[in-house]
Amino acid sequence: MSGNLTILKLGGSVITDKNADEGVALKEEISRLAKEISSYKGQMIIVHGAGSFGHPLAHRYSLVDNFDAEGLVLTHRSVKILNSIVVDALNESGVKSVGVHSMDCFTTTDGRISSSFLDPIRIMIEKGIVPVLHGDVVMDSTKGVSIVSGDQVLPYLALAFGAGRIGLGSAEDGVLDENGNPIPLITNDNFDYIKACLGGSACTDVTGGMLGKVRELLDMCHGRSMTSYIFNAKVAGNVLNFLNGEEIGTAISDSLE
Amino acid sequence: MSGNLTILKLGGSVITDKNADEGVALKEEISRLAKEISSYKGQMIIVHGAGSFGHPLAHRYSLVDNFDAEGLVLTHRSVKILNSIVVDALNESGVKSVGVHSMDCFTTTDGRISSSFLDPIRIMIEKGIVPVLHGDVVMDSTKGVSIVSGDQVLPYLALAFGAGRIGLGSAEDGVLDENGNPIPLITNDNFDYIKACLGGSACTDVTGGMLGKVRELLDMCHGRSMTSYIFNAKVAGNVLNFLNGEEIGTAISDSLE
């Protein structure tokens, strides 16, 4: 499936009210996104963020640093509810999709994915089923539990499956400079120069905000010919435009070439 | 964890109304079972059947023989609802537990588990979390999709983790002979002789009924010193008695020794 596969992330701030103290899904937005996605017929993996279904609980129980069984149970339960809302909306729009939980198919070592099980996902893609993964709590071989953000899952899967298109649908027009304008291209060559202009995500985000997203995508493309896009998924049509091959938002690649 | 781990299956006919055309959970029974389980403090994996949340849909879409994307999506969605009911009841009783979906951690070849991912389950057990797996639709490398029953998952996990105690809580007092009395011991030596006395499950069971359960457990213990028990989980106290080490119902082992 190398090259033909598209991986799309729907940010937690796009599909949830990220300022809420507990999980609030933006169901109309999710339905709109599902309809856009249904117009695209290629092979696809969807990853979504946890938004207010994950970050407040993970923060409350300090799951980034501490093992807490109750926190693990409640956070996983919560993000699975969001996943089922997204999967149901996709199926209602005709996208045959199945939730796949990061807790079931990844483990981490010190917070980074260190083992994975991709066989079911591979067969799903071959059979025209869209796997829908998400940011989640996962079992960690050193800390017991850790957080895996959708931003970590996206490049991991893109590399594992050799994805041809990689998009991160966020709540902003791309990676914004200090004047609020999207930066057209970020590379491993110019990142140090423009890093100072990037701000963190304003809300509770235990997984690193916009800077974390850029770092994950730059690490992914290091030494490889892979371009990914961070774009505004809240603008109607953008997700479908990305899926249809449009260059959109901020492009992330290894070098200026 | 070899030897200290107990694997308990709760049959679909125990936790659901198996005669229903669609998923009907027996919530009071599930709560009672969760309370019994909460009295046991050892390392444990729970597997549950799909009952009316799985068999009618799997049958309607002929998922044993045919790939059907809609059937796959609907059946998986349905069995996950049952799993969340069981997991919520366990957590309400103080058993820190997490649902792990067979679709995410197994694939099959011609209906038999051929690849698996047990790393998360291993860490859960080490950290005192009870993984709760279930009968499910899974991706199959030859047929696209197949059914994995809880009866197949139970011995697979028992072998993988070297479980010390293995119990299958059914809706009958064990494996019944033609007069309705439980057979005390079934072995690979006497199985051919007593097979004729065993009836199939009366309801829609796409996974082989009682005969299928016995075959799975006999295959598991072939050449090994492993005894498993099929007992009546509908009788209050039996699940806890099994967990506490009581010999109960029908024992299944390799030979009469």
CSV table of N, CA, C and O in Angstrom, one decimal, chain A residues 67 69-70 72-73 76-77 80 83-84 87-88 91 96-108 115-117 119-121 123-124 127-129 139-145, chain B residues 67 69-70 72-73 76-77 80 83-84 87-88 91 96-108 115-117 119-121 123-124 127-129 139-145:
chain,number,residue,atom,x,y,z
A,67,PHE,N,2.2,6.4,37.5
A,67,PHE,CA,1.2,5.4,37.3
A,67,PHE,C,0.0,5.6,38.3
A,67,PHE,O,0.2,5.8,39.5
A,69,ALA,N,-3.8,3.8,38.6
A,69,ALA,CA,-4.8,2.8,37.9
A,69,ALA,C,-6.1,3.5,37.7
A,69,ALA,O,-6.7,3.3,36.6
A,70,GLU,N,-6.6,4.3,38.6
A,70,GLU,CA,-7.9,4.9,38.5
A,70,GLU,C,-7.8,5.9,37.3
A,70,GLU,O,-8.7,6.0,36.5
A,72,LEU,N,-5.8,5.9,34.8
A,72,LEU,CA,-5.7,5.1,33.6
A,72,LEU,C,-7.1,4.7,33.1
A,72,LEU,O,-7.4,4.8,31.9
A,73,VAL,N,-7.8,4.0,34.0
A,73,VAL,CA,-9.1,3.5,33.7
A,73,VAL,C,-10.1,4.6,33.2
A,73,VAL,O,-10.7,4.5,32.1
A,76,HIS,N,-8.8,6.3,29.7
A,76,HIS,CA,-9.1,5.4,28.6
A,76,HIS,C,-10.6,5.3,28.3
A,76,HIS,O,-11.0,5.4,27.1
A,77,ARG,N,-11.4,5.1,29.3
A,77,ARG,CA,-12.8,5.1,29.1
A,77,ARG,C,-13.3,6.3,28.4
A,77,ARG,O,-14.1,6.2,27.5
A,80,LYS,N,-12.2,6.6,24.7
A,80,LYS,CA,-12.9,5.6,23.9
A,80,LYS,C,-14.3,6.1,23.5
A,80,LYS,O,-14.9,5.8,22.5
A,83,ASN,N,-13.8,8.4,20.7
A,83,ASN,CA,-13.6,7.6,19.5
A,83,ASN,C,-14.8,7.0,18.9
A,83,ASN,O,-15.0,7.0,17.7
A,84,SER,N,-15.7,6.5,19.8
A,84,SER,CA,-17.0,5.9,19.2
A,84,SER,C,-17.9,6.9,18.6
A,84,SER,O,-18.6,6.7,17.6
A,87,VAL,N,-16.2,7.5,15.1
A,87,VAL,CA,-16.4,6.3,14.3
A,87,VAL,C,-17.9,6.2,13.9
A,87,VAL,O,-18.2,5.9,12.7
A,88,ASP,N,-18.8,6.4,14.8
A,88,ASP,CA,-20.2,6.4,14.4
A,88,ASP,C,-20.5,7.4,13.3
A,88,ASP,O,-21.3,7.2,12.4
A,91,ASN,N,-19.3,6.2,10.0
A,91,ASN,CA,-20.1,5.2,9.4
A,91,ASN,C,-21.4,5.7,8.9
A,91,ASN,O,-22.0,5.3,7.9
A,96,LYS,N,-16.8,3.3,6.0
A,96,LYS,CA,-16.8,2.0,6.8
A,96,LYS,C,-15.5,2.1,7.6
A,96,LYS,O,-14.4,2.0,7.1
A,97,SER,N,-15.7,2.3,8.9
A,97,SER,CA,-14.6,2.6,9.8
A,97,SER,C,-14.7,1.8,11.1
A,97,SER,O,-15.8,1.5,11.5
A,98,VAL,N,-13.6,1.6,11.7
A,98,VAL,CA,-13.5,0.8,13.0
A,98,VAL,C,-12.6,1.5,13.9
A,98,VAL,O,-11.5,1.9,13.5
A,99,GLY,N,-12.9,1.7,15.2
A,99,GLY,CA,-12.0,2.3,16.1
A,99,GLY,C,-10.9,1.2,16.5
A,99,GLY,O,-11.2,0.1,16.7
A,100,VAL,N,-9.7,1.7,16.6
A,100,VAL,CA,-8.6,0.9,17.0
A,100,VAL,C,-7.9,1.7,18.1
A,100,VAL,O,-7.5,2.8,17.9
A,101,HIS,N,-7.8,1.1,19.3
A,101,HIS,CA,-7.3,1.9,20.4
A,101,HIS,C,-5.8,1.7,20.7
A,101,HIS,O,-5.3,0.6,20.7
A,102,SER,N,-5.2,2.9,20.8
A,102,SER,CA,-3.7,2.9,21.0
A,102,SER,C,-3.3,2.0,22.2
A,102,SER,O,-2.3,1.4,22.1
A,103,MET,N,-4.1,2.0,23.2
A,103,MET,CA,-3.8,1.1,24.4
A,103,MET,C,-3.7,-0.3,24.0
A,103,MET,O,-2.9,-1.1,24.6
A,104,ASP,N,-4.5,-0.8,23.0
A,104,ASP,CA,-4.4,-2.2,22.6
A,104,ASP,C,-3.3,-2.5,21.6
A,104,ASP,O,-2.9,-3.7,21.6
A,105,CYS,N,-2.8,-1.5,20.9
A,105,CYS,CA,-1.9,-1.9,19.8
A,105,CYS,C,-0.5,-1.2,19.9
A,105,CYS,O,0.3,-1.4,19.0
A,106,PHE,N,-0.3,-0.5,21.0
A,106,PHE,CA,1.0,0.1,21.2
A,106,PHE,C,1.4,-0.1,22.7
A,106,PHE,O,0.6,-0.1,23.6
A,107,THR,N,2.7,-0.3,22.9
A,107,THR,CA,3.3,0.0,24.3
A,107,THR,C,4.4,1.0,24.1
A,107,THR,O,4.9,1.2,23.0
A,108,THR,N,4.7,1.7,25.2
A,108,THR,CA,5.8,2.7,25.1
A,108,THR,C,6.9,2.3,26.1
A,108,THR,O,6.7,1.5,27.0
A,115,SER,N,6.7,-0.8,21.1
A,115,SER,CA,6.2,-2.0,20.4
A,115,SER,C,4.8,-1.7,19.9
A,115,SER,O,4.1,-0.8,20.4
A,116,SER,N,4.5,-2.4,18.8
A,116,SER,CA,3.2,-2.1,18.2
A,116,SER,C,2.7,-3.3,17.5
A,116,SER,O,3.4,-4.3,17.2
A,117,PHE,N,1.4,-3.3,17.2
A,117,PHE,CA,0.8,-4.4,16.5
A,117,PHE,C,-0.1,-3.8,15.3
A,117,PHE,O,-1.1,-3.2,15.6
A,119,ASP,N,-0.8,-5.5,12.3
A,119,ASP,CA,-1.4,-6.5,11.4
A,119,ASP,C,-2.9,-6.3,11.2
A,119,ASP,O,-3.4,-6.3,10.0
A,120,PRO,N,-3.7,-6.0,12.2
A,120,PRO,CA,-5.2,-5.8,11.9
A,120,PRO,C,-5.4,-4.5,11.1
A,120,PRO,O,-6.2,-4.5,10.1
A,121,ILE,N,-4.6,-3.5,11.3
A,121,ILE,CA,-4.7,-2.2,10.6
A,121,ILE,C,-4.4,-2.5,9.1
A,121,ILE,O,-5.1,-2.0,8.2
A,123,ILE,N,-4.7,-5.2,7.4
A,123,ILE,CA,-5.8,-6.0,6.7
A,123,ILE,C,-7.0,-5.1,6.5
A,123,ILE,O,-7.7,-5.1,5.5
A,124,MET,N,-7.3,-4.2,7.5
A,124,MET,CA,-8.4,-3.3,7.4
A,124,MET,C,-8.2,-2.4,6.1
A,124,MET,O,-9.2,-2.3,5.3
A,127,LYS,N,-8.8,-4.2,3.0
A,127,LYS,CA,-10.2,-4.5,2.7
A,127,LYS,C,-11.1,-3.3,2.7
A,127,LYS,O,-12.4,-3.4,2.7
A,128,GLY,N,-10.6,-2.1,2.6
A,128,GLY,CA,-11.4,-0.9,2.5
A,128,GLY,C,-12.0,-0.4,3.7
A,128,GLY,O,-12.9,0.4,3.7
A,129,ILE,N,-11.5,-0.9,4.9
A,129,ILE,CA,-12.0,-0.4,6.2
A,129,ILE,C,-11.1,0.7,6.6
A,129,ILE,O,-9.8,0.6,6.5
A,139,MET,N,0.1,1.4,28.0
A,139,MET,CA,1.0,0.7,29.0
A,139,MET,C,2.4,1.0,28.6
A,139,MET,O,2.8,0.9,27.5
A,140,ASP,N,3.2,1.4,29.7
A,140,ASP,CA,4.6,1.8,29.4
A,140,ASP,C,5.5,0.8,30.2
A,140,ASP,O,5.3,0.6,31.4
A,141,SER,N,6.6,0.3,29.5
A,141,SER,CA,7.4,-0.7,30.1
A,141,SER,C,8.2,-0.2,31.3
A,141,SER,O,8.7,-1.0,32.1
A,142,THR,N,8.4,1.1,31.4
A,142,THR,CA,9.2,1.6,32.5
A,142,THR,C,8.3,2.3,33.5
A,142,THR,O,8.5,2.1,34.7
A,143,LYS,N,7.4,3.2,33.0
A,143,LYS,CA,6.6,4.0,34.0
A,143,LYS,C,5.2,3.3,34.3
A,143,LYS,O,4.5,3.9,35.1
A,144,GLY,N,4.9,2.2,33.7
A,144,GLY,CA,3.6,1.6,33.9
A,144,GLY,C,2.6,2.2,32.9
A,144,GLY,O,1.9,1.4,32.3
A,145,VAL,N,2.4,3.5,32.9
A,145,VAL,CA,1.5,4.1,32.0
A,145,VAL,C,2.1,5.3,31.4
A,145,VAL,O,3.0,6.0,32.0
B,67,PHE,N,-16.6,-12.0,3.9
B,67,PHE,CA,-16.3,-10.7,4.3
B,67,PHE,C,-17.5,-9.7,4.0
B,67,PHE,O,-18.0,-9.7,2.9
B,69,ALA,N,-18.2,-5.7,5.1
B,69,ALA,CA,-17.7,-4.5,5.9
B,69,ALA,C,-18.8,-4.0,6.8
B,69,ALA,O,-18.5,-3.7,8.0
B,70,GLU,N,-20.0,-3.9,6.4
B,70,GLU,CA,-21.1,-3.4,7.3
B,70,GLU,C,-21.3,-4.4,8.4
B,70,GLU,O,-21.4,-3.9,9.6
B,72,LEU,N,-19.1,-6.4,9.7
B,72,LEU,CA,-17.9,-6.3,10.6
B,72,LEU,C,-18.1,-5.1,11.5
B,72,LEU,O,-17.9,-5.1,12.7
B,73,VAL,N,-18.4,-3.9,10.9
B,73,VAL,CA,-18.6,-2.7,11.7
B,73,VAL,C,-19.6,-2.8,12.7
B,73,VAL,O,-19.4,-2.5,13.9
B,76,HIS,N,-18.7,-5.5,15.5
B,76,HIS,CA,-17.7,-5.0,16.4
B,76,HIS,C,-18.2,-3.9,17.4
B,76,HIS,O,-18.0,-3.9,18.6
B,77,ARG,N,-19.0,-3.0,16.8
B,77,ARG,CA,-19.6,-1.9,17.6
B,77,ARG,C,-20.5,-2.5,18.7
B,77,ARG,O,-20.4,-2.1,19.9
B,80,LYS,N,-18.4,-4.3,21.5
B,80,LYS,CA,-17.7,-3.3,22.3
B,80,LYS,C,-18.7,-2.7,23.4
B,80,LYS,O,-18.2,-2.3,24.5
B,83,ASN,N,-18.8,-5.1,26.1
B,83,ASN,CA,-17.5,-5.1,26.9
B,83,ASN,C,-17.5,-3.9,27.8
B,83,ASN,O,-17.1,-4.0,28.9
B,84,SER,N,-18.0,-2.7,27.3
B,84,SER,CA,-18.0,-1.5,28.2
B,84,SER,C,-18.9,-1.7,29.4
B,84,SER,O,-18.6,-1.2,30.5
B,87,VAL,N,-16.9,-4.0,31.8
B,87,VAL,CA,-15.8,-3.3,32.4
B,87,VAL,C,-16.3,-2.2,33.4
B,87,VAL,O,-15.7,-2.1,34.4
B,88,ASP,N,-17.3,-1.5,33.0
B,88,ASP,CA,-17.9,-0.5,34.0
B,88,ASP,C,-18.3,-1.2,35.3
B,88,ASP,O,-18.1,-0.7,36.4
B,91,ASN,N,-15.3,-2.1,37.4
B,91,ASN,CA,-14.7,-0.9,38.0
B,91,ASN,C,-15.6,-0.4,39.1
B,91,ASN,O,-15.1,0.1,40.2
B,96,LYS,N,-10.1,-2.8,39.1
B,96,LYS,CA,-9.5,-1.9,38.1
B,96,LYS,C,-9.3,-2.7,36.9
B,96,LYS,O,-8.4,-3.5,36.8
B,97,SER,N,-10.1,-2.4,35.9
B,97,SER,CA,-10.1,-3.2,34.7
B,97,SER,C,-10.2,-2.3,33.4
B,97,SER,O,-10.7,-1.2,33.5
B,98,VAL,N,-9.8,-2.9,32.3
B,98,VAL,CA,-9.7,-2.2,31.0
B,98,VAL,C,-10.1,-3.1,29.9
B,98,VAL,O,-9.7,-4.3,29.9
B,99,GLY,N,-11.0,-2.7,29.1
B,99,GLY,CA,-11.4,-3.5,27.9
B,99,GLY,C,-10.2,-3.6,26.9
B,99,GLY,O,-9.6,-2.6,26.6
B,100,VAL,N,-10.0,-4.8,26.4
B,100,VAL,CA,-9.0,-5.0,25.3
B,100,VAL,C,-9.7,-5.8,24.2
B,100,VAL,O,-10.2,-6.8,24.5
B,101,HIS,N,-9.7,-5.2,23.0
B,101,HIS,CA,-10.6,-5.8,22.0
B,101,HIS,C,-9.8,-6.8,21.1
B,101,HIS,O,-8.7,-6.4,20.6
B,102,SER,N,-10.4,-7.9,21.0
B,102,SER,CA,-9.7,-9.0,20.2
B,102,SER,C,-9.4,-8.4,18.8
B,102,SER,O,-8.4,-8.8,18.2
B,103,MET,N,-10.3,-7.6,18.2
B,103,MET,CA,-10.0,-7.1,16.9
B,103,MET,C,-8.7,-6.3,16.8
B,103,MET,O,-8.0,-6.3,15.8
B,104,ASP,N,-8.3,-5.7,18.0
B,104,ASP,CA,-7.1,-4.8,18.0
B,104,ASP,C,-5.8,-5.7,18.2
B,104,ASP,O,-4.7,-5.2,17.9
B,105,CYS,N,-6.0,-6.8,18.9
B,105,CYS,CA,-4.8,-7.5,19.4
B,105,CYS,C,-4.6,-8.9,18.8
B,105,CYS,O,-3.7,-9.6,19.2
B,106,PHE,N,-5.5,-9.3,17.9
B,106,PHE,CA,-5.4,-10.6,17.2
B,106,PHE,C,-5.6,-10.4,15.7
B,106,PHE,O,-6.4,-9.6,15.4
B,107,THR,N,-5.0,-11.3,14.9
B,107,THR,CA,-5.5,-11.5,13.6
B,107,THR,C,-5.6,-13.0,13.5
B,107,THR,O,-5.0,-13.8,14.2
B,108,THR,N,-6.4,-13.5,12.5
B,108,THR,CA,-6.6,-14.9,12.3
B,108,THR,C,-6.2,-15.3,10.9
B,108,THR,O,-6.1,-14.5,10.0
B,115,SER,N,-1.7,-14.3,14.7
B,115,SER,CA,-0.8,-13.3,15.2
B,115,SER,C,-1.5,-12.5,16.4
B,115,SER,O,-2.7,-12.4,16.4
B,116,SER,N,-0.7,-12.1,17.3
B,116,SER,CA,-1.3,-11.4,18.5
B,116,SER,C,-0.3,-10.4,19.1
B,116,SER,O,0.9,-10.4,18.7
B,117,PHE,N,-0.8,-9.6,19.9
B,117,PHE,CA,0.0,-8.5,20.6
B,117,PHE,C,-0.4,-8.6,22.0
B,117,PHE,O,-1.5,-8.1,22.4
B,119,ASP,N,1.8,-7.5,24.6
B,119,ASP,CA,2.6,-6.7,25.5
B,119,ASP,C,1.8,-5.8,26.4
B,119,ASP,O,2.1,-5.7,27.6
B,120,PRO,N,0.7,-5.1,25.9
B,120,PRO,CA,-0.1,-4.3,26.8
B,120,PRO,C,-0.7,-5.1,27.9
B,120,PRO,O,-0.7,-4.7,29.1
B,121,ILE,N,-1.2,-6.3,27.6
B,121,ILE,CA,-1.9,-7.2,28.6
B,121,ILE,C,-0.9,-7.6,29.7
B,121,ILE,O,-1.2,-7.6,30.8
B,123,ILE,N,1.8,-6.0,30.7
B,123,ILE,CA,2.1,-4.9,31.6
B,123,ILE,C,0.9,-4.6,32.5
B,123,ILE,O,1.0,-4.3,33.7
B,124,MET,N,-0.3,-4.7,31.9
B,124,MET,CA,-1.5,-4.5,32.8
B,124,MET,C,-1.5,-5.4,34.0
B,124,MET,O,-1.8,-5.0,35.1
B,127,LYS,N,0.9,-4.5,36.6
B,127,LYS,CA,0.5,-3.3,37.3
B,127,LYS,C,-0.9,-3.5,38.1
B,127,LYS,O,-1.4,-2.5,38.6
B,128,GLY,N,-1.4,-4.7,38.1
B,128,GLY,CA,-2.6,-4.9,38.9
B,128,GLY,C,-3.9,-4.5,38.1
B,128,GLY,O,-5.0,-4.3,38.8
B,129,ILE,N,-3.8,-4.3,36.8
B,129,ILE,CA,-5.0,-4.0,36.0
B,129,ILE,C,-5.5,-5.3,35.5
B,129,ILE,O,-4.8,-6.1,35.0
B,139,MET,N,-9.8,-9.3,12.0
B,139,MET,CA,-9.3,-9.3,10.6
B,139,MET,C,-8.6,-10.7,10.4
B,139,MET,O,-7.8,-11.1,11.2
B,140,ASP,N,-8.9,-11.3,9.2
B,140,ASP,CA,-8.4,-12.6,8.9
B,140,ASP,C,-7.6,-12.5,7.6
B,140,ASP,O,-8.0,-11.9,6.6
B,141,SER,N,-6.4,-13.0,7.6
B,141,SER,CA,-5.4,-12.8,6.5
B,141,SER,C,-5.9,-13.6,5.2
B,141,SER,O,-5.4,-13.2,4.1
B,142,THR,N,-6.8,-14.5,5.4
B,142,THR,CA,-7.3,-15.2,4.2
B,142,THR,C,-8.7,-14.8,3.8
B,142,THR,O,-9.0,-14.5,2.6
B,143,LYS,N,-9.6,-14.7,4.8
B,143,LYS,CA,-11.0,-14.5,4.5
B,143,LYS,C,-11.4,-13.0,4.7
B,143,LYS,O,-12.5,-12.6,4.4
B,144,GLY,N,-10.5,-12.2,5.2
B,144,GLY,CA,-10.8,-10.7,5.4
B,144,GLY,C,-11.3,-10.5,6.8
B,144,GLY,O,-10.7,-9.7,7.6
B,145,VAL,N,-12.3,-11.3,7.2
B,145,VAL,CA,-12.8,-11.2,8.5
B,145,VAL,C,-13.2,-12.6,9.1
B,145,VAL,O,-13.5,-13.5,8.3
